[in-house]
Amino acid sequence: MKMYDLIIIGLGPAGLTASIYASRYKLNNLVIGKQLAGEIGLAHKVENMPGFKTISGLEWGQRTLDQIKHLGAGVITNEVGRIEKIKAGFRVYLAGDNQPDYESQALIVATGSERRRLNIPGEQEYVGKGISYCTTCDAPFFRDKTVVVIGGSDAAVSGVVHTAEFAKKVYLVYRRDQLRAEPAWLDEYQKISKAGKAEAIYNTNVVEIKGNGQRLTGVVLDKPYKNSVELNCDGVFIEIGGVPGTGLLKPLGVEINDKDFTQEAEDMSTNVPGLFVAGDITQHSNILKQAITACAQGALAAASVYKYLKKEQAPRILGV
Amino acid sequence: MTVKHFTQDNFEAEVLKAAKPVLVDFFAEWCGPCKLAGPVMDELAEEYKDKVIVGKVNVDEASALAGQYNVMSIPVVIIFKNGQEVDRITGFPGKQGYEEKIKALI
């Protein structure tokens, strides 16, 4: 079996950038991930990435994927099922496969986060029948319909803006009293709100999803809005963030904090020698959970891998 | 055999009147998770070519079909047998997830 210098798990901003740096450090690397561009791949419009006035998250991912392939990285689109620590480094098994598939001396795990679910009655039943976790994917199915978006962060507010391009009316239901999105998104939200297309319902939770068996017909709120706890709608987008995808790391004994984030050092190393982390699974991502900071962590992790493998500092002005 | 491309015009003949079960992948170019399902559909079309037909519907080009089959979230794979919908898989369950459904059919 081929032994790579480095296997990177995750095809989001952190994993992709780690591969760019690793390839330029001439580390033989393989990237394995299940979703190109990760979380940002679901963003319909990204306007804070340097060099791009506006770009879809998916297009950004495709361009960066082209870049890492051009630099020589191997890429496998698949979920990783299991990682095993071996004497020489690590052995990686793809999901549903009991044969060891790949081995490397060092590992960067950048598996991001999984969509958080509400875990309320009706949620599971109506996924695909009106409930969605991706406004970019599914907003166009709600042309001239009434839609509820749950959440108050960037993903929720930008999701309202995108959904309002199609829907007749969008309600934003948020458990707090103030939205937490970037001011630029809030401006866009205010515009559609003034036009009467969007309406926010604050300090309120959705506690149940209603439907007729075939499709979703509305939601139940934990307090009345306009004298009713029932709000009729055709679709519900759940945009309440993610939970760190640290499942692969726990069996290896990687230190995880009480909020399920990895407890890495500033150089992205973990307590397991040779195992580095980057992006949304890290405790450092809590300071600013953005693609660009995930990219920075990916670069840093790659430099730390170089130092770990070569026992010397990574070149500082590589390629100049 | 490669994966088929179904449209409004050929859907009845190639899906509803097909002799074998048909997996129909409803997708769009702008949907990230659909990009995961696409290559897997190509593999399944080849590996199970004797047992099932595998094809795709671009929901932008065939929005009426998407509406007719209540497609509200993509990727979704709807399985037809003898002209009737018998199952649907919403989201991307991995190759294994689709294979389990195919094995249940054949």
GROMACS .gro file of C-alpha atoms in nm:
model
  426
    1MET     CA    1   0.000   0.000   0.000
    2LYS     CA    2   0.124   0.345  -0.091
    3MET     CA    3   0.242   0.549   0.207
    4TYR     CA    4   0.160   0.918   0.173
    5ASP     CA    5   0.342   1.188   0.365
    6LEU     CA    6   0.007   1.336   0.452
    7ILE     CA    7  -0.360   1.248   0.426
    8ILE     CA    8  -0.604   1.534   0.467
    9ILE     CA    9  -0.962   1.449   0.558
   10GLY     CA   10  -1.210   1.714   0.451
   11LEU     CA   11  -1.273   1.896   0.123
   12GLY     CA   12  -1.376   2.227   0.278
   13PRO     CA   13  -1.170   2.548   0.293
   14ALA     CA   14  -0.938   2.414   0.567
   15GLY     CA   15  -0.861   2.083   0.394
   16LEU     CA   16  -0.823   2.236   0.047
   17THR     CA   17  -0.584   2.505   0.169
   18ALA     CA   18  -0.384   2.255   0.373
   19SER     CA   19  -0.334   2.061   0.049
   20ILE     CA   20  -0.217   2.369  -0.143
   21TYR     CA   21   0.048   2.437   0.118
   22ALA     CA   22   0.144   2.072   0.155
   23SER     CA   23   0.192   2.031  -0.222
   24ARG     CA   24   0.410   2.341  -0.238
   25TYR     CA   25   0.613   2.201   0.052
   26LYS     CA   26   0.648   1.892  -0.171
   27LEU     CA   27   0.463   1.673   0.075
   28ASN     CA   28   0.298   1.389  -0.107
   29ASN     CA   29  -0.065   1.435  -0.008
   30LEU     CA   30  -0.407   1.283  -0.058
   31VAL     CA   31  -0.733   1.463   0.022
   32ILE     CA   32  -1.042   1.259   0.110
   33GLY     CA   33  -1.376   1.426   0.171
   34LYS     CA   34  -1.743   1.371   0.122
   35GLN     CA   35  -1.857   1.719   0.028
   36LEU     CA   36  -1.670   1.955  -0.198
   37ALA     CA   37  -1.622   2.295  -0.036
   38GLY     CA   38  -1.785   2.171   0.285
   39GLU     CA   39  -2.016   2.418   0.456
   40ILE     CA   40  -1.930   2.706   0.225
   41GLY     CA   41  -2.035   2.488  -0.069
   42LEU     CA   42  -2.391   2.549   0.047
   43ALA     CA   43  -2.358   2.930   0.037
   44HIS     CA   44  -2.530   3.078  -0.269
   45LYS     CA   45  -2.323   3.394  -0.259
   46VAL     CA   46  -1.988   3.464  -0.094
   47GLU     CA   47  -1.882   3.829  -0.095
   48ASN     CA   48  -1.608   3.840   0.166
   49MET     CA   49  -1.348   3.620   0.002
   50PRO     CA   50  -1.051   3.834  -0.106
   51GLY     CA   51  -1.017   3.845  -0.482
   52PHE     CA   52  -1.383   3.777  -0.554
   53LYS     CA   53  -1.648   4.049  -0.556
   54THR     CA   54  -1.904   3.775  -0.556
   55ILE     CA   55  -1.883   3.400  -0.608
   56SER     CA   56  -2.095   3.102  -0.513
   57GLY     CA   57  -1.944   2.880  -0.245
   58LEU     CA   58  -1.956   2.582  -0.476
   59GLU     CA   59  -1.773   2.763  -0.755
   60TRP     CA   60  -1.506   2.871  -0.509
   61GLY     CA   61  -1.472   2.506  -0.406
   62GLN     CA   62  -1.443   2.389  -0.766
   63ARG     CA   63  -1.175   2.644  -0.846
   64THR     CA   64  -0.978   2.548  -0.537
   65LEU     CA   65  -1.019   2.180  -0.617
   66ASP     CA   66  -0.874   2.247  -0.964
   67GLN     CA   67  -0.587   2.424  -0.795
   68ILE     CA   68  -0.500   2.138  -0.559
   69LYS     CA   69  -0.518   1.886  -0.844
   70HIS     CA   70  -0.295   2.109  -1.056
   71LEU     CA   71  -0.046   2.113  -0.769
   72GLY     CA   72  -0.042   1.735  -0.765
   73ALA     CA   73  -0.264   1.626  -0.478
   74GLY     CA   74  -0.470   1.309  -0.500
   75VAL     CA   75  -0.842   1.357  -0.437
   76ILE     CA   76  -1.103   1.104  -0.333
   77THR     CA   77  -1.466   1.200  -0.289
   78ASN     CA   78  -1.588   0.966  -0.023
   79GLU     CA   79  -1.667   0.959   0.343
   80VAL     CA   80  -1.399   0.828   0.576
   81GLY     CA   81  -1.529   0.555   0.801
   82ARG     CA   82  -1.244   0.501   1.042
   83ILE     CA   83  -0.886   0.597   1.120
   84GLU     CA   84  -0.638   0.363   1.284
   85LYS     CA   85  -0.313   0.465   1.449
   86ILE     CA   86  -0.025   0.249   1.327
   87LYS     CA   87   0.345   0.257   1.405
   88ALA     CA   88   0.436   0.441   1.087
   89GLY     CA   89   0.149   0.688   1.115
   90PHE     CA   90  -0.214   0.638   1.025
   91ARG     CA   91  -0.433   0.403   0.827
   92VAL     CA   92  -0.756   0.536   0.677
   93TYR     CA   93  -1.062   0.327   0.593
   94LEU     CA   94  -1.336   0.459   0.366
   95ALA     CA   95  -1.695   0.438   0.492
   96GLY     CA   96  -1.854   0.096   0.446
   97ASP     CA   97  -1.519  -0.063   0.371
   98ASN     CA   98  -1.334  -0.292   0.609
   99GLN     CA   99  -1.017  -0.305   0.405
  100PRO     CA  100  -0.755  -0.046   0.494
  101ASP     CA  101  -0.743   0.189   0.199
  102TYR     CA  102  -0.468   0.444   0.254
  103GLU     CA  103  -0.177   0.512   0.485
  104SER     CA  104   0.016   0.823   0.575
  105GLN     CA  105   0.280   0.944   0.815
  106ALA     CA  106   0.079   1.248   0.920
  107LEU     CA  107  -0.287   1.340   0.916
  108ILE     CA  108  -0.484   1.662   0.904
  109VAL     CA  109  -0.845   1.618   1.003
  110ALA     CA  110  -1.064   1.903   0.879
  111THR     CA  111  -1.406   1.741   0.886
  112GLY     CA  112  -1.597   2.060   0.970
  113SER     CA  113  -1.942   2.029   1.111
  114GLU     CA  114  -2.265   1.843   1.055
  115ARG     CA  115  -2.591   2.035   1.018
  116ARG     CA  116  -2.757   2.079   1.354
  117ARG     CA  117  -3.109   1.943   1.370
  118LEU     CA  118  -3.390   2.077   1.583
  119ASN     CA  119  -3.499   1.733   1.704
  120ILE     CA  120  -3.865   1.829   1.721
  121PRO     CA  121  -4.173   1.629   1.624
  122GLY     CA  122  -4.230   1.615   1.248
  123GLU     CA  123  -3.874   1.712   1.157
  124GLN     CA  124  -3.761   1.372   1.042
  125GLU     CA  125  -4.091   1.292   0.873
  126TYR     CA  126  -4.093   1.602   0.653
  127VAL     CA  127  -3.730   1.617   0.540
  128GLY     CA  128  -3.760   1.635   0.163
  129LYS     CA  129  -4.133   1.706   0.195
  130GLY     CA  130  -4.086   2.071   0.281
  131ILE     CA  131  -3.798   2.066   0.528
  132SER     CA  132  -3.452   2.143   0.400
  133TYR     CA  133  -3.113   2.227   0.546
  134CYS     CA  134  -2.986   2.395   0.229
  135THR     CA  135  -3.147   2.715   0.102
  136THR     CA  136  -2.911   2.726  -0.195
  137CYS     CA  137  -3.020   2.381  -0.308
  138ASP     CA  138  -3.389   2.403  -0.241
  139ALA     CA  139  -3.512   2.765  -0.238
  140PRO     CA  140  -3.609   2.749  -0.608
  141PHE     CA  141  -3.869   2.482  -0.528
  142PHE     CA  142  -4.065   2.738  -0.326
  143ARG     CA  143  -4.151   2.984  -0.599
  144ASP     CA  144  -4.451   3.194  -0.489
  145LYS     CA  145  -4.481   2.991  -0.168
  146THR     CA  146  -4.460   3.082   0.199
  147VAL     CA  147  -4.144   2.970   0.374
  148VAL     CA  148  -4.009   2.973   0.730
  149VAL     CA  149  -3.635   3.003   0.790
  150ILE     CA  150  -3.522   2.906   1.141
  151GLY     CA  151  -3.207   3.066   1.281
  152GLY     CA  152  -3.043   3.407   1.309
  153SER     CA  153  -2.683   3.376   1.193
  154ASP     CA  154  -2.520   3.445   0.856
  155ALA     CA  155  -2.652   3.121   0.708
  156ALA     CA  156  -3.008   3.195   0.819
  157VAL     CA  157  -3.018   3.562   0.714
  158SER     CA  158  -2.843   3.504   0.381
  159GLY     CA  159  -3.079   3.211   0.337
  160VAL     CA  160  -3.377   3.444   0.382
  161VAL     CA  161  -3.231   3.683   0.125
  162HIS     CA  162  -3.184   3.400  -0.125
  163THR     CA  163  -3.520   3.237  -0.057
  164ALA     CA  164  -3.702   3.570  -0.098
  165GLU     CA  165  -3.588   3.575  -0.462
  166PHE     CA  166  -3.833   3.291  -0.518
  167ALA     CA  167  -4.085   3.275  -0.234
  168LYS     CA  168  -4.390   3.495  -0.189
  169LYS     CA  169  -4.318   3.545   0.181
  170VAL     CA  170  -4.038   3.440   0.416
  171TYR     CA  171  -4.072   3.430   0.794
  172LEU     CA  172  -3.753   3.424   0.996
  173VAL     CA  173  -3.805   3.258   1.333
  174TYR     CA  174  -3.525   3.316   1.581
  175ARG     CA  175  -3.492   3.225   1.946
  176ARG     CA  176  -3.307   3.545   2.038
  177ASP     CA  177  -3.409   3.910   2.010
  178GLN     CA  178  -3.149   4.022   1.761
  179LEU     CA  179  -3.001   3.876   1.442
  180ARG     CA  180  -2.633   3.784   1.450
  181ALA     CA  181  -2.548   3.805   1.079
  182GLU     CA  182  -2.287   4.023   0.909
  183PRO     CA  183  -2.408   4.385   0.873
  184ALA     CA  184  -2.386   4.347   0.493
  185TRP     CA  185  -2.640   4.064   0.506
  186LEU     CA  186  -2.855   4.257   0.753
  187ASP     CA  187  -2.871   4.546   0.504
  188GLU     CA  188  -2.999   4.315   0.234
  189TYR     CA  189  -3.241   4.162   0.478
  190GLN     CA  190  -3.375   4.507   0.574
  191LYS     CA  191  -3.443   4.582   0.207
  192ILE     CA  192  -3.659   4.277   0.154
  193SER     CA  193  -3.819   4.323   0.493
  194LYS     CA  194  -3.923   4.678   0.402
  195ALA     CA  195  -4.063   4.547   0.077
  196GLY     CA  196  -4.286   4.320   0.288
  197LYS     CA  197  -4.132   3.997   0.162
  198ALA     CA  198  -3.965   3.899   0.488
  199GLU     CA  199  -4.077   3.920   0.847
  200ALA     CA  200  -3.882   3.828   1.159
  201ILE     CA  201  -4.038   3.660   1.462
  202TYR     CA  202  -3.801   3.702   1.758
  203ASN     CA  203  -3.771   3.528   2.094
  204THR     CA  204  -3.959   3.235   1.951
  205ASN     CA  205  -3.887   2.869   1.888
  206VAL     CA  206  -4.044   2.628   1.645
  207VAL     CA  207  -4.156   2.330   1.852
  208GLU     CA  208  -4.332   2.114   1.596
  209ILE     CA  209  -4.359   2.065   1.222
  210LYS     CA  210  -4.710   1.998   1.090
  211GLY     CA  211  -4.805   1.825   0.770
  212ASN     CA  212  -5.063   1.613   0.593
  213GLY     CA  213  -4.839   1.311   0.548
  214GLN     CA  214  -4.759   1.409   0.190
  215ARG     CA  215  -4.610   1.747   0.258
  216LEU     CA  216  -4.544   2.002   0.525
  217THR     CA  217  -4.824   2.250   0.594
  218GLY     CA  218  -4.697   2.462   0.882
  219VAL     CA  219  -4.509   2.500   1.206
  220VAL     CA  220  -4.609   2.533   1.571
  221LEU     CA  221  -4.443   2.813   1.771
  222ASP     CA  222  -4.380   2.816   2.145
  223LYS     CA  223  -4.562   3.148   2.176
  224PRO     CA  224  -4.837   3.312   1.973
  225TYR     CA  225  -4.751   3.528   1.674
  226LYS     CA  226  -5.041   3.747   1.560
  227ASN     CA  227  -5.262   3.556   1.803
  228SER     CA  228  -5.175   3.208   1.683
  229VAL     CA  229  -4.911   2.953   1.767
  230GLU     CA  230  -4.964   2.791   1.428
  231LEU     CA  231  -4.799   2.945   1.125
  232ASN     CA  232  -4.898   2.803   0.789
  233CYS     CA  233  -4.621   2.760   0.535
  234ASP     CA  234  -4.506   2.537   0.250
  235GLY     CA  235  -4.143   2.499   0.342
  236VAL     CA  236  -3.904   2.521   0.638
  237PHE     CA  237  -3.532   2.582   0.614
  238ILE     CA  238  -3.337   2.491   0.927
  239GLU     CA  239  -3.023   2.702   0.948
  240ILE     CA  240  -2.913   2.671   1.308
  241GLY     CA  241  -2.548   2.598   1.256
  242GLY     CA  242  -2.356   2.280   1.299
  243VAL     CA  243  -2.210   2.037   1.546
  244PRO     CA  244  -1.839   1.960   1.513
  245GLY     CA  245  -1.767   1.644   1.313
  246THR     CA  246  -1.524   1.501   1.564
  247GLY     CA  247  -1.659   1.145   1.546
  248LEU     CA  248  -1.350   1.008   1.369
  249LEU     CA  249  -1.118   1.151   1.632
  250LYS     CA  250  -1.270   1.020   1.953
  251PRO     CA  251  -1.158   0.657   1.911
  252LEU     CA  252  -0.801   0.782   1.862
  253GLY     CA  253  -0.802   0.956   2.198
  254VAL     CA  254  -0.777   1.309   2.058
  255GLU     CA  255  -0.866   1.559   2.329
  256ILE     CA  256  -1.212   1.702   2.273
  257ASN     CA  257  -1.367   1.974   2.490
  258ASP     CA  258  -1.712   1.972   2.650
  259LYS     CA  259  -1.863   2.147   2.346
  260ASP     CA  260  -1.726   1.874   2.119
  261PHE     CA  261  -1.450   2.084   1.961
  262THR     CA  262  -1.093   1.958   1.939
  263GLN     CA  263  -0.847   2.094   2.195
  264GLU     CA  264  -0.559   2.166   1.963
  265ALA     CA  265  -0.249   2.377   2.023
  266GLU     CA  266  -0.188   2.702   1.837
  267ASP     CA  267   0.011   2.517   1.571
  268MET     CA  268  -0.293   2.292   1.508
  269SER     CA  269  -0.129   1.986   1.661
  270THR     CA  270  -0.330   1.759   1.889
  271ASN     CA  271  -0.223   1.536   2.176
  272VAL     CA  272  -0.184   1.252   1.922
  273PRO     CA  273   0.159   1.288   1.756
  274GLY     CA  274   0.131   1.340   1.380
  275LEU     CA  275  -0.238   1.424   1.396
  276PHE     CA  276  -0.331   1.784   1.320
  277VAL     CA  277  -0.669   1.953   1.288
  278ALA     CA  278  -0.807   2.261   1.109
  279GLY     CA  279  -1.133   2.442   1.042
  280ASP     CA  280  -1.473   2.419   1.206
  281ILE     CA  281  -1.395   2.120   1.427
  282THR     CA  282  -1.135   2.318   1.622
  283GLN     CA  283  -1.181   2.517   1.941
  284HIS     CA  284  -1.000   2.806   1.769
  285SER     CA  285  -1.278   2.825   1.507
  286ASN     CA  286  -1.508   2.963   1.773
  287ILE     CA  287  -1.333   3.299   1.755
  288LEU     CA  288  -1.444   3.351   1.395
  289LYS     CA  289  -1.614   3.073   1.202
  290GLN     CA  290  -1.537   3.179   0.846
  291ALA     CA  291  -1.392   3.018   0.534
  292ILE     CA  292  -1.092   3.247   0.542
  293THR     CA  293  -0.999   3.158   0.898
  294ALA     CA  294  -1.043   2.790   0.816
  295CYS     CA  295  -0.807   2.844   0.521
  296ALA     CA  296  -0.555   3.004   0.754
  297GLN     CA  297  -0.575   2.711   0.991
  298GLY     CA  298  -0.528   2.470   0.701
  299ALA     CA  299  -0.211   2.653   0.595
  300LEU     CA  300  -0.084   2.652   0.950
  301ALA     CA  301  -0.158   2.283   0.993
  302ALA     CA  302   0.032   2.203   0.670
  303ALA     CA  303   0.333   2.402   0.791
  304SER     CA  304   0.319   2.216   1.121
  305VAL     CA  305   0.306   1.883   0.939
  306TYR     CA  306   0.615   1.985   0.745
  307LYS     CA  307   0.792   2.064   1.070
  308TYR     CA  308   0.678   1.735   1.220
  309LEU     CA  309   0.795   1.524   0.924
  310LYS     CA  310   1.116   1.705   0.837
  311LYS     CA  311   1.208   1.804   1.191
  312GLU     CA  312   1.267   2.159   1.074
  313GLN     CA  313   1.069   2.479   1.033
  314ALA     CA  314   0.871   2.507   0.709
  315PRO     CA  315   1.031   2.744   0.459
  316ARG     CA  316   0.887   3.085   0.522
  317ILE     CA  317   0.905   3.240   0.177
  318LEU     CA  318   0.831   2.942  -0.035
  319GLY     CA  319   0.793   3.002  -0.408
  320VAL     CA  320   0.936   3.354  -0.409
  321MET     CA  321  -2.419   0.164  -2.032
  322THR     CA  322  -2.409   0.519  -1.914
  323VAL     CA  323  -2.660   0.698  -1.704
  324LYS     CA  324  -2.969   0.818  -1.894
  325HIS     CA  325  -3.093   1.170  -1.921
  326PHE     CA  326  -3.468   1.190  -1.869
  327THR     CA  327  -3.679   1.480  -1.990
  328GLN     CA  328  -4.044   1.571  -1.995
  329ASP     CA  329  -4.066   1.415  -2.341
  330ASN     CA  330  -3.911   1.076  -2.271
  331PHE     CA  331  -4.013   1.028  -1.906
  332GLU     CA  332  -4.324   0.825  -1.976
  333ALA     CA  333  -4.161   0.591  -2.226
  334GLU     CA  334  -3.830   0.546  -2.049
  335VAL     CA  335  -3.933   0.556  -1.684
  336LEU     CA  336  -4.302   0.486  -1.639
  337LYS     CA  337  -4.320   0.217  -1.907
  338ALA     CA  338  -3.977   0.067  -1.845
  339ALA     CA  339  -3.951  -0.309  -1.801
  340LYS     CA  340  -3.698  -0.275  -1.518
  341PRO     CA  341  -3.701  -0.064  -1.200
  342VAL     CA  342  -3.572   0.288  -1.260
  343LEU     CA  343  -3.371   0.513  -1.026
  344VAL     CA  344  -3.425   0.878  -1.113
  345ASP     CA  345  -3.181   1.131  -0.968
  346PHE     CA  346  -3.337   1.480  -0.959
  347PHE     CA  347  -3.052   1.732  -0.956
  348ALA     CA  348  -2.947   2.086  -1.039
  349GLU     CA  349  -2.619   2.243  -1.142
  350TRP     CA  350  -2.626   2.485  -0.848
  351CYS     CA  351  -2.667   2.219  -0.581
  352GLY     CA  352  -2.347   2.117  -0.402
  353PRO     CA  353  -2.464   1.787  -0.255
  354CYS     CA  354  -2.599   1.688  -0.601
  355LYS     CA  355  -2.242   1.687  -0.723
  356LEU     CA  356  -2.178   1.401  -0.484
  357ALA     CA  357  -2.466   1.191  -0.607
  358GLY     CA  358  -2.382   1.243  -0.977
  359PRO     CA  359  -2.067   1.029  -1.006
  360VAL     CA  360  -2.217   0.760  -0.783
  361MET     CA  361  -2.517   0.737  -1.018
  362ASP     CA  362  -2.276   0.686  -1.308
  363GLU     CA  363  -2.110   0.397  -1.122
  364LEU     CA  364  -2.443   0.239  -1.025
  365ALA     CA  365  -2.569   0.262  -1.384
  366GLU     CA  366  -2.272   0.056  -1.494
  367GLU     CA  367  -2.260  -0.192  -1.207
  368TYR     CA  368  -2.632  -0.274  -1.204
  369LYS     CA  369  -2.702  -0.235  -1.574
  370ASP     CA  370  -2.865  -0.577  -1.601
  371LYS     CA  371  -3.100  -0.518  -1.310
  372VAL     CA  372  -3.205  -0.153  -1.303
  373ILE     CA  373  -3.207   0.161  -1.515
  374VAL     CA  374  -3.039   0.468  -1.370
  375GLY     CA  375  -3.104   0.818  -1.498
  376LYS     CA  376  -3.110   1.185  -1.411
  377VAL     CA  377  -3.354   1.472  -1.435
  378ASN     CA  378  -3.224   1.827  -1.439
  379VAL     CA  379  -3.490   2.011  -1.237
  380ASP     CA  380  -3.420   2.340  -1.415
  381GLU     CA  381  -3.493   2.186  -1.752
  382ALA     CA  382  -3.784   1.974  -1.634
  383SER     CA  383  -3.944   2.178  -1.358
  384ALA     CA  384  -4.287   2.032  -1.437
  385LEU     CA  385  -4.159   1.681  -1.362
  386ALA     CA  386  -4.010   1.802  -1.034
  387GLY     CA  387  -4.344   1.959  -0.946
  388GLN     CA  388  -4.542   1.654  -1.050
  389TYR     CA  389  -4.336   1.431  -0.820
  390ASN     CA  390  -4.333   1.677  -0.529
  391VAL     CA  391  -3.959   1.729  -0.541
  392MET     CA  392  -3.888   1.990  -0.273
  393SER     CA  393  -3.531   1.906  -0.181
  394ILE     CA  394  -3.240   1.785  -0.390
  395PRO     CA  395  -3.060   1.561  -0.439
  396VAL     CA  396  -3.346   1.317  -0.430
  397VAL     CA  397  -3.356   0.979  -0.599
  398ILE     CA  398  -3.703   0.846  -0.673
  399ILE     CA  399  -3.739   0.478  -0.752
  400PHE     CA  400  -4.007   0.374  -0.999
  401LYS     CA  401  -4.132   0.024  -1.061
  402ASN     CA  402  -4.411  -0.056  -1.308
  403GLY     CA  403  -4.483   0.314  -1.348
  404GLN     CA  404  -4.529   0.377  -0.977
  405GLU     CA  405  -4.307   0.549  -0.725
  406VAL     CA  406  -4.199   0.281  -0.475
  407ASP     CA  407  -3.936   0.468  -0.273
  408ARG     CA  408  -3.741   0.790  -0.249
  409ILE     CA  409  -3.406   0.880  -0.098
  410THR     CA  410  -3.363   1.242   0.004
  411GLY     CA  411  -3.012   1.381   0.054
  412PHE     CA  412  -2.694   1.195  -0.028
  413PRO     CA  413  -2.671   0.863   0.159
  414GLY     CA  414  -2.343   0.751  -0.003
  415LYS     CA  415  -2.308   0.474  -0.260
  416GLN     CA  416  -2.391   0.215   0.003
  417GLY     CA  417  -2.723   0.387   0.079
  418TYR     CA  418  -2.832   0.363  -0.284
  419GLU     CA  419  -2.706   0.007  -0.317
  420GLU     CA  420  -2.916  -0.107  -0.023
  421LYS     CA  421  -3.226   0.024  -0.196
  422ILE     CA  422  -3.130  -0.139  -0.526
  423LYS     CA  423  -3.069  -0.473  -0.356
  424ALA     CA  424  -3.410  -0.452  -0.194
  425LEU     CA  425  -3.561  -0.413  -0.541
  426ILE     CA  426  -3.394  -0.695  -0.728
   0.00000   0.00000   0.00000
